[in-house]
Coordinates of N, CA and C in Angstrom, one line a residue:
X170 N 0.8 -1.2 0.0 CA 0.0 0.0 0.0 C 0.9 1.2 0.0
X171 N 0.6 2.2 -0.8 CA 1.4 3.4 -0.9 C 0.6 4.5 -0.2
X172 N 1.3 5.3 0.5 CA 0.7 6.4 1.3 C 1.4 7.7 1.0
X173 N 0.6 8.8 1.0 CA 1.2 10.1 0.6 C 2.1 10.6 1.7
X174 N 3.3 11.2 1.2 CA 4.2 11.9 2.1 C 4.9 10.9 3.0
X175 N 5.9 11.4 3.7 CA 6.7 10.6 4.6 C 6.2 10.7 6.0
X176 N 6.1 9.6 6.8 CA 5.8 9.6 8.2 C 6.5 8.5 8.9
X177 N 6.2 8.3 10.2 CA 6.9 7.4 11.0 C 6.8 6.0 10.5
X178 N 5.7 5.7 9.8 CA 5.4 4.3 9.3 C 6.0 4.1 7.9
X179 N 6.5 5.1 7.3 CA 6.9 5.0 5.9 C 8.4 4.5 5.9
X180 N 8.6 3.6 4.9 CA 9.9 3.0 4.8 C 10.9 4.1 4.4
X181 N 12.1 4.1 5.0 CA 13.1 5.1 4.7 C 14.1 4.5 3.7
X182 N 14.6 5.3 2.8 CA 15.6 4.9 1.8 C 16.8 5.9 1.8
X183 N 17.9 5.5 1.4 CA 19.1 6.3 1.5 C 19.1 7.5 0.6
X184 N 19.5 8.7 1.1 CA 19.6 9.9 0.3 C 20.9 10.6 0.7
X185 N 20.8 11.5 1.7 CA 21.9 12.3 2.1 C 22.8 11.6 3.1
X186 N 22.2 10.9 4.1 CA 23.0 10.3 5.2 C 23.0 8.8 5.1
X187 N 23.3 8.3 3.9 CA 23.3 6.9 3.7 C 24.3 6.2 4.5
X188 N 25.5 6.9 4.7 CA 26.6 6.2 5.5 C 26.2 6.0 6.9
X189 N 25.4 7.0 7.5 CA 25.0 6.8 8.9 C 24.0 5.7 9.0
X190 N 23.1 5.5 8.0 CA 22.1 4.5 8.0 C 22.7 3.1 7.9
X191 N 23.7 3.0 7.0 CA 24.4 1.7 6.8 C 25.1 1.2 8.1
X192 N 25.7 2.2 8.8 CA 26.4 1.8 10.0 C 25.4 1.3 11.2
X193 N 24.2 1.7 11.1 CA 23.2 1.4 12.1 C 22.4 0.1 11.8
X194 N 22.4 -0.5 10.6 CA 21.6 -1.6 10.3 C 22.4 -2.6 9.4
X195 N 22.0 -3.8 9.4 CA 22.6 -4.8 8.5 C 22.4 -4.4 7.0
X196 N 23.4 -4.7 6.2 CA 23.4 -4.4 4.8 C 22.6 -5.4 4.0
X197 N 21.9 -4.9 3.0 CA 21.1 -5.7 2.1 C 21.6 -5.3 0.7
X198 N 22.7 -5.9 0.3 CA 23.4 -5.5 -0.9 C 22.8 -6.2 -2.2
X199 N 22.0 -7.2 -2.0 CA 21.5 -8.0 -3.1 C 20.6 -7.1 -4.0
X200 N 20.7 -7.1 -5.3 CA 19.9 -6.4 -6.2 C 18.7 -7.3 -6.5
X201 N 17.5 -6.9 -6.1 CA 16.3 -7.7 -6.2 C 15.6 -7.5 -7.6
X202 N 15.9 -6.3 -8.3 CA 15.3 -6.0 -9.6 C 16.4 -5.6 -10.5
X203 N 17.2 -6.6 -11.0 CA 18.3 -6.3 -11.9 C 17.9 -5.7 -13.2
X204 N 16.7 -6.0 -13.8 CA 16.3 -5.4 -15.1 C 15.9 -4.0 -14.9
X205 N 15.2 -3.7 -13.8 CA 14.8 -2.3 -13.5 C 16.1 -1.5 -13.2
X206 N 17.0 -2.0 -12.5 CA 18.3 -1.3 -12.2 C 19.0 -1.0 -13.4
X207 N 19.0 -2.0 -14.4 CA 19.7 -1.8 -15.6 C 19.1 -0.6 -16.4
X208 N 17.8 -0.7 -16.6 CA 17.1 0.3 -17.4 C 17.1 1.7 -16.7
X209 N 17.2 1.7 -15.4 CA 17.2 3.0 -14.6 C 18.4 3.8 -15.1
X210 N 19.5 3.1 -15.4 CA 20.8 3.8 -15.8 C 20.9 3.8 -17.4
X211 N 20.4 2.8 -18.0 CA 20.6 2.6 -19.5 C 20.2 3.8 -20.3
X212 N 18.9 4.2 -20.2 CA 18.4 5.3 -21.0 C 19.1 6.6 -20.8
X213 N 19.3 7.0 -19.5 CA 19.9 8.3 -19.2 C 21.4 8.3 -19.6
X214 N 22.1 7.2 -19.3 CA 23.5 7.2 -19.7 C 23.7 7.1 -21.2
X215 N 22.8 6.4 -21.9 CA 22.9 6.4 -23.3 C 22.6 7.7 -23.9
X216 N 21.7 8.5 -23.4 CA 21.4 9.9 -23.9 C 22.7 10.7 -23.7
X217 N 23.4 10.6 -22.6 CA 24.6 11.4 -22.4 C 25.7 11.0 -23.4
X218 N 25.8 9.7 -23.6 CA 26.9 9.2 -24.5 C 26.5 9.6 -26.0
X219 N 25.3 9.5 -26.4 CA 24.9 9.9 -27.7 C 25.1 11.4 -27.9
X220 N 24.8 12.2 -26.9 CA 25.1 13.7 -27.0 C 26.6 14.0 -27.2
X221 N 27.4 13.3 -26.5 CA 28.8 13.5 -26.5 C 29.5 13.0 -27.9
X222 N 29.0 11.9 -28.4 CA 29.6 11.3 -29.5 C 28.9 11.4 -30.8
X223 N 27.7 11.9 -30.8 CA 26.9 11.8 -32.1 C 27.5 12.6 -33.2
X224 N 28.2 13.7 -33.0 CA 28.8 14.4 -34.1 C 30.0 13.7 -34.7
X225 N 30.6 12.8 -33.9 CA 31.7 12.0 -34.4 C 31.3 10.9 -35.3
X226 N 30.1 10.3 -35.1 CA 29.7 9.2 -35.8 C 28.5 9.5 -36.8
X227 N 28.0 10.7 -36.8 CA 26.9 11.0 -37.7 C 26.9 12.5 -38.1
X228 N 26.6 12.7 -39.3 CA 26.6 14.1 -39.8 C 25.2 14.6 -39.8
X229 N 24.2 13.8 -39.4 CA 22.8 14.3 -39.4 C 22.4 14.8 -38.0
X230 N 22.2 16.1 -38.0 CA 21.8 16.8 -36.7 C 20.4 16.3 -36.3
X231 N 19.5 16.1 -37.2 CA 18.2 15.7 -36.9 C 18.2 14.3 -36.3
X232 N 18.9 13.4 -36.9 CA 19.0 12.0 -36.4 C 19.5 12.0 -34.9
X233 N 20.5 12.8 -34.7 CA 21.1 12.9 -33.3 C 20.1 13.4 -32.3
X234 N 19.4 14.5 -32.7 CA 18.4 15.1 -31.8 C 17.2 14.2 -31.5
X235 N 16.7 13.5 -32.6 CA 15.6 12.6 -32.4 C 16.0 11.4 -31.5
X236 N 17.3 10.9 -31.7 CA 17.7 9.8 -30.8 C 17.8 10.2 -29.4
X237 N 18.4 11.4 -29.1 CA 18.5 11.9 -27.7 C 17.2 12.1 -27.1
X238 N 16.2 12.7 -27.9 CA 14.9 13.0 -27.3 C 14.2 11.6 -27.0
X239 N 14.3 10.6 -27.9 CA 13.7 9.4 -27.6 C 14.3 8.7 -26.3
X240 N 15.6 8.8 -26.2 CA 16.2 8.2 -25.0 C 15.8 8.9 -23.7
X241 N 15.7 10.3 -23.8 CA 15.3 11.0 -22.6 C 13.8 10.8 -22.3
X242 N 13.0 10.6 -23.3 CA 11.6 10.3 -23.1 C 11.4 9.0 -22.5
X243 N 12.1 8.0 -23.0 CA 12.0 6.6 -22.4 C 12.5 6.6 -21.0
X244 N 13.6 7.3 -20.7 CA 14.1 7.4 -19.4 C 13.1 8.1 -18.4
X245 N 12.5 9.2 -18.8 CA 11.5 9.8 -18.0 C 10.4 8.9 -17.6
X246 N 9.9 8.2 -18.6 CA 8.7 7.3 -18.4 C 9.1 6.1 -17.5
X247 N 10.3 5.5 -17.8 CA 10.7 4.3 -17.0 C 11.0 4.7 -15.6
X248 N 11.7 5.8 -15.3 CA 12.1 6.2 -14.0 C 10.8 6.6 -13.2
X249 N 10.0 7.4 -13.8 CA 8.8 7.9 -13.1 C 7.8 6.8 -12.8
X250 N 7.6 5.8 -13.7 CA 6.5 4.8 -13.5 C 7.0 3.5 -13.1
X251 N 8.3 3.1 -13.2 CA 8.7 1.8 -12.9 C 9.8 1.7 -11.9
X252 N 11.0 2.3 -12.2 CA 12.2 2.0 -11.4 C 12.0 2.6 -10.0
X253 N 11.4 3.8 -9.9 CA 11.2 4.4 -8.6 C 10.4 3.5 -7.7
X254 N 9.3 3.0 -8.2 CA 8.4 2.1 -7.4 C 9.1 0.8 -7.0
X255 N 9.8 0.2 -8.0 CA 10.4 -1.1 -7.7 C 11.7 -1.0 -6.8
X256 N 12.5 0.0 -7.1 CA 13.9 0.1 -6.5 C 13.8 0.8 -5.1
X257 N 13.0 1.8 -4.9 CA 13.0 2.5 -3.6 C 11.6 2.7 -3.0
X258 N 10.6 2.1 -3.7 CA 9.3 2.2 -3.1 C 8.7 3.6 -3.1
X259 N 9.0 4.4 -4.1 CA 8.5 5.8 -4.2 C 7.8 6.0 -5.5
X260 N 6.8 6.9 -5.6 CA 6.2 7.2 -6.9 C 5.5 8.6 -6.7
X261 N 5.4 9.2 -7.8 CA 4.7 10.5 -7.9 C 3.9 10.7 -9.2
X262 N 2.8 11.4 -9.2 CA 2.0 11.6 -10.4 C 1.1 12.8 -10.1
X263 N 0.4 13.1 -11.2 CA -0.6 14.2 -11.2 C -2.0 13.6 -11.4
X264 N -2.9 14.1 -10.6 CA -4.3 13.6 -10.7 C -5.3 14.8 -10.7
X265 N -6.4 14.6 -11.4 CA -7.4 15.7 -11.4 C -8.6 15.2 -10.6
X266 N -9.1 16.0 -9.7 CA -10.2 15.6 -8.9 C -11.5 15.9 -9.6
X267 N -12.6 15.6 -8.9 CA -14.0 15.7 -9.5 C -14.3 17.2 -9.9
X268 N -13.6 18.1 -9.2 CA -13.9 19.6 -9.5 C -13.0 20.1 -10.6
X269 N -12.2 19.2 -11.2 CA -11.3 19.6 -12.3 C -10.0 20.2 -11.8
X270 N -9.7 20.2 -10.5 CA -8.5 20.7 -10.0 C -7.3 19.7 -10.1
X271 N -6.2 20.2 -10.5 CA -5.0 19.3 -10.6 C -4.2 19.2 -9.3
X272 N -3.9 18.0 -8.9 CA -3.1 17.8 -7.7 C -1.9 16.9 -8.0
X273 N -0.8 17.3 -7.3 CA 0.4 16.4 -7.4 C 0.5 15.5 -6.2
X274 N 0.7 14.3 -6.4 CA 0.7 13.3 -5.3 C 2.1 12.7 -5.2
X275 N 2.6 12.7 -4.0 CA 3.9 12.1 -3.8 C 3.8 11.0 -2.7
X276 N 4.2 9.8 -3.0 CA 3.9 8.7 -2.1 C 5.1 7.9 -1.8
X277 N 5.1 7.2 -0.7 CA 6.2 6.3 -0.3 C 5.6 5.0 0.2
X278 N 6.2 3.9 -0.1 CA 5.7 2.6 0.3 C 5.9 2.4 1.8
X279 N 4.8 2.0 2.5 CA 4.9 1.7 3.9 C 5.6 0.4 4.2
X280 N 6.4 0.4 5.2 CA 7.2 -0.8 5.5 C 6.2 -1.9 6.0
X281 N 6.4 -3.1 5.6 CA 5.5 -4.2 5.9 C 5.5 -4.6 7.4
X282 N 6.7 -4.3 8.0 CA 6.8 -4.6 9.5 C 7.8 -3.7 10.1
X283 N 7.7 -3.4 11.4 CA 8.6 -2.5 12.0 C 10.1 -3.0 11.9
X284 N 11.0 -2.1 11.4 CA 12.4 -2.5 11.3 C 12.7 -3.4 10.1
X285 N 11.7 -3.7 9.3 CA 12.0 -4.6 8.1 C 11.9 -3.7 6.9
X286 N 12.9 -3.9 6.0 CA 13.0 -3.1 4.8 C 12.7 -4.1 3.6
X287 N 12.0 -3.5 2.6 CA 11.7 -4.3 1.4 C 12.6 -3.9 0.2
X288 N 13.4 -2.8 0.4 CA 14.3 -2.4 -0.7 C 15.7 -2.7 -0.2
X289 N 16.6 -2.9 -1.2 CA 18.0 -3.2 -0.9 C 18.8 -2.0 -0.9
X290 N 19.9 -2.0 -0.1 CA 20.8 -0.8 -0.1 C 21.4 -0.6 -1.4
X291 N 21.8 -1.7 -2.1 CA 22.5 -1.6 -3.4 C 21.6 -0.9 -4.4
X292 N 20.3 -1.3 -4.5 CA 19.4 -0.7 -5.4 C 19.1 0.8 -5.1
X293 N 19.0 1.1 -3.8 CA 18.8 2.4 -3.4 C 20.0 3.3 -3.8
X294 N 21.2 2.9 -3.6 CA 22.3 3.6 -4.1 C 22.4 3.8 -5.6
X295 N 22.1 2.8 -6.3 CA 22.0 2.9 -7.8 C 21.0 3.9 -8.2
X296 N 19.8 3.8 -7.6 CA 18.7 4.7 -7.9 C 19.1 6.2 -7.7
X297 N 19.5 6.5 -6.5 CA 19.8 7.9 -6.2 C 21.1 8.4 -6.9
X298 N 22.1 7.6 -7.1 CA 23.3 8.0 -7.8 C 22.9 8.4 -9.3
X299 N 22.1 7.5 -10.0 CA 21.7 7.9 -11.3 C 20.8 9.1 -11.4
X300 N 19.9 9.1 -10.4 CA 18.9 10.2 -10.4 C 19.5 11.6 -10.2
X301 N 20.6 11.7 -9.3 CA 21.2 12.9 -9.0 C 22.3 13.3 -10.0
X302 N 23.1 12.3 -10.4 CA 24.2 12.7 -11.2 C 23.9 13.1 -12.6
X303 N 23.0 12.5 -13.3 CA 22.7 12.8 -14.7 C 22.1 14.2 -14.9
X304 N 21.1 14.6 -14.1 CA 20.7 16.0 -14.2 C 21.8 17.0 -14.1
X305 N 22.7 16.8 -13.2 CA 23.9 17.7 -13.0 C 24.7 17.7 -14.3
X306 N 24.9 16.5 -14.9 CA 25.6 16.5 -16.2 C 25.0 17.3 -17.3
X307 N 23.6 17.2 -17.3 CA 22.9 18.0 -18.4 C 23.0 19.5 -18.1
X308 N 23.0 19.9 -16.8 CA 23.2 21.3 -16.5 C 24.6 21.8 -17.0
X309 N 25.6 20.9 -16.8 CA 26.9 21.3 -17.3 C 26.9 21.4 -18.8
X310 N 26.2 20.5 -19.5 CA 26.1 20.5 -20.9 C 25.4 21.8 -21.4
X311 N 24.4 22.3 -20.6 CA 23.7 23.5 -20.9 C 24.6 24.7 -20.9
X312 N 25.4 24.8 -19.8 CA 26.3 25.9 -19.7 C 27.4 25.9 -20.8
X313 N 27.8 24.6 -21.1 CA 28.8 24.4 -22.1 C 28.3 24.9 -23.5
X314 N 27.1 24.5 -23.8 CA 26.5 24.9 -25.1 C 26.3 26.4 -25.2
X315 N 25.9 27.0 -24.0 CA 25.7 28.4 -24.0 C 26.9 29.2 -24.2
X316 N 28.0 28.8 -23.5 CA 29.2 29.6 -23.6 C 30.1 29.3 -24.8
X317 N 29.8 28.1 -25.4 CA 30.5 27.8 -26.7 C 29.7 28.2 -27.9
X318 N 28.6 28.8 -27.7 CA 27.7 29.3 -28.8 C 27.2 28.2 -29.6
X319 N 27.0 27.0 -29.1 CA 26.3 25.9 -29.8 C 24.8 26.0 -29.5
X320 N 24.2 27.0 -30.1 CA 22.8 27.3 -29.9 C 21.9 26.2 -30.3
X321 N 22.3 25.5 -31.4 CA 21.4 24.4 -31.9 C 21.2 23.3 -30.9
X322 N 22.1 23.2 -29.9 CA 22.0 22.1 -29.0 C 21.3 22.5 -27.7
X323 N 21.0 23.8 -27.5 CA 20.4 24.3 -26.3 C 19.0 23.7 -26.0
X324 N 18.2 23.5 -27.1 CA 16.9 23.0 -26.9 C 17.0 21.5 -26.3
X325 N 18.0 20.8 -26.8 CA 18.2 19.4 -26.4 C 18.6 19.3 -25.0
X326 N 19.6 20.1 -24.6 CA 20.1 20.1 -23.2 C 19.1 20.6 -22.2
X327 N 18.3 21.6 -22.6 CA 17.3 22.1 -21.8 C 16.2 21.1 -21.5
X328 N 15.9 20.3 -22.6 CA 14.9 19.2 -22.4 C 15.5 18.2 -21.5
X329 N 16.8 17.9 -21.6 CA 17.4 16.9 -20.7 C 17.3 17.4 -19.2
X330 N 17.7 18.6 -19.0 CA 17.6 19.2 -17.6 C 16.2 19.1 -17.1
X331 N 15.2 19.5 -18.0 CA 13.8 19.5 -17.5 C 13.2 18.2 -17.2
X332 N 13.4 17.2 -18.1 CA 12.9 15.9 -17.8 C 13.5 15.2 -16.6
X333 N 14.9 15.2 -16.6 CA 15.5 14.5 -15.5 C 15.5 15.3 -14.2
X334 N 15.4 16.6 -14.3 CA 15.2 17.4 -13.1 C 13.8 17.2 -12.5
X335 N 12.8 17.0 -13.4 CA 11.5 16.8 -12.9 C 11.4 15.5 -12.1
X336 N 12.0 14.4 -12.6 CA 12.1 13.2 -11.8 C 12.8 13.3 -10.5
X337 N 13.9 14.1 -10.5 CA 14.7 14.3 -9.3 C 13.9 15.0 -8.3
X338 N 13.2 16.1 -8.7 CA 12.4 16.9 -7.8 C 11.3 16.0 -7.2
X339 N 10.6 15.3 -8.1 CA 9.5 14.5 -7.7 C 9.9 13.4 -6.6
X340 N 11.0 12.8 -6.8 CA 11.4 11.7 -5.9 C 11.9 12.3 -4.6
X341 N 12.6 13.4 -4.7 CA 13.0 14.1 -3.4 C 11.8 14.5 -2.6
X342 N 10.7 15.0 -3.3 CA 9.5 15.3 -2.6 C 8.8 14.0 -2.0
X343 N 8.9 12.9 -2.7 CA 8.4 11.6 -2.1 C 9.2 11.2 -0.9
X344 N 10.5 11.4 -0.9 CA 11.4 11.0 0.1 C 11.2 11.8 1.4
X345 N 11.2 13.2 1.2 CA 11.2 14.0 2.4 C 9.9 14.7 2.7
X346 N 8.9 14.6 1.8 CA 7.6 15.2 2.1 C 7.5 16.6 1.5
X347 N 7.0 17.5 2.2 CA 6.7 18.9 1.8 C 8.0 19.7 1.6
X348 N 7.9 20.9 1.0 CA 9.0 21.8 0.8 C 9.6 22.2 2.1
X349 N 8.8 22.3 3.1 CA 9.3 22.7 4.5 C 10.2 21.6 5.0
X350 N 9.8 20.3 4.8 CA 10.6 19.2 5.2 C 11.9 19.1 4.4
X351 N 11.9 19.4 3.1 CA 13.0 19.4 2.3 C 14.1 20.4 2.8
X352 N 13.6 21.6 3.1 CA 14.5 22.7 3.6 C 15.1 22.2 5.0
X353 N 14.3 21.7 5.9 CA 14.8 21.3 7.2 C 15.8 20.2 7.1
X354 N 15.5 19.2 6.1 CA 16.5 18.1 5.9 C 17.8 18.6 5.5
X355 N 17.9 19.5 4.5 CA 19.2 20.1 4.1 C 19.8 20.9 5.2
X356 N 19.1 21.6 6.0 CA 19.6 22.4 7.1 C 20.2 21.5 8.1
X357 N 19.5 20.5 8.5 CA 19.9 19.6 9.6 C 21.2 18.8 9.1
X358 N 21.2 18.4 7.8 CA 22.3 17.7 7.3 C 23.6 18.5 7.4
X359 N 23.5 19.8 6.9 CA 24.6 20.7 7.0 C 25.0 21.0 8.4
X360 N 24.0 21.1 9.3 CA 24.3 21.3 10.7 C 25.1 20.1 11.3
X361 N 24.7 18.9 11.0 CA 25.5 17.7 11.5 C 26.9 17.7 11.0
X362 N 27.1 18.1 9.7 CA 28.4 18.1 9.1 C 29.3 19.1 9.9
X363 N 28.8 20.3 10.1 CA 29.6 21.3 10.9 C 29.9 20.8 12.3
X364 N 28.9 20.2 12.9 CA 29.1 19.7 14.3 C 30.2 18.6 14.3
X365 N 30.1 17.7 13.4 CA 31.1 16.6 13.3 C 32.5 17.2 13.1
X366 N 32.6 18.2 12.2 CA 34.0 18.9 12.0 C 34.5 19.6 13.3
X367 N 33.5 20.2 14.0 CA 33.9 20.9 15.2 C 34.4 20.0 16.3
X368 N 33.7 18.8 16.4 CA 34.1 17.8 17.4 C 35.4 17.2 17.1
X369 N 35.6 17.0 15.8 CA 36.9 16.4 15.3 C 38.1 17.3 15.6
X370 N 37.9 18.6 15.4 CA 38.9 19.6 15.7 C 39.2 19.7 17.2
X371 N 38.2 19.6 18.0 CA 38.4 19.6 19.5 C 39.2 18.4 19.9
X372 N 38.8 17.2 19.4 CA 39.5 16.0 19.8 C 41.0 16.1 19.4
X373 N 41.3 16.7 18.2 CA 42.7 16.8 17.7 C 43.4 17.8 18.6
X374 N 42.8 18.8 19.1 CA 43.4 19.8 19.9 C 43.7 19.2 21.3
X375 N 42.8 18.4 21.8 CA 43.0 17.8 23.1 C 44.2 16.8 23.1
X376 N 44.2 16.0 22.0 CA 45.2 15.0 21.8 C 46.6 15.6 21.5

């Protein structure tokens, strides 16, 4: 059963403080959904590779653009509808109520039993690594195309940023809940990092 937003009964998955979570619980490194894990990375990595190498192997700009758009579209659909649900138990979508109003729904799978996880640590790491890294790569491509005056590629890279950024935003909302929770999570994470550094410096000074 999937329930909206995060709460005490919602299963937790690795994001910012994965290292802390791993040290507190037994590891589950087995990949339960190898096909989903493969396609979670395949389409987005293929789009990046085609963007980088298409001019070396093809003189057709249209063919390159169409191939990249198809890969990005397949990636958006697969990540939004399949890999997020299977690999980390998260999903998001838009629904229209009876009054015709549009609502965004962000849900996380409820743990089947206290302390029991149904997602593996390996799949969680694969999911978040691919989800976070690739949009950053497309942002770099966007600045590169802009500053190198490759205007013809701007539409493609903007599409890449938009589609993959939308999935990233949607799944972070699923993970942490509302925007207020997202802000508080980032603040608390940075606070813990500064506190750990301060404690380490004090221990070094005492020793």
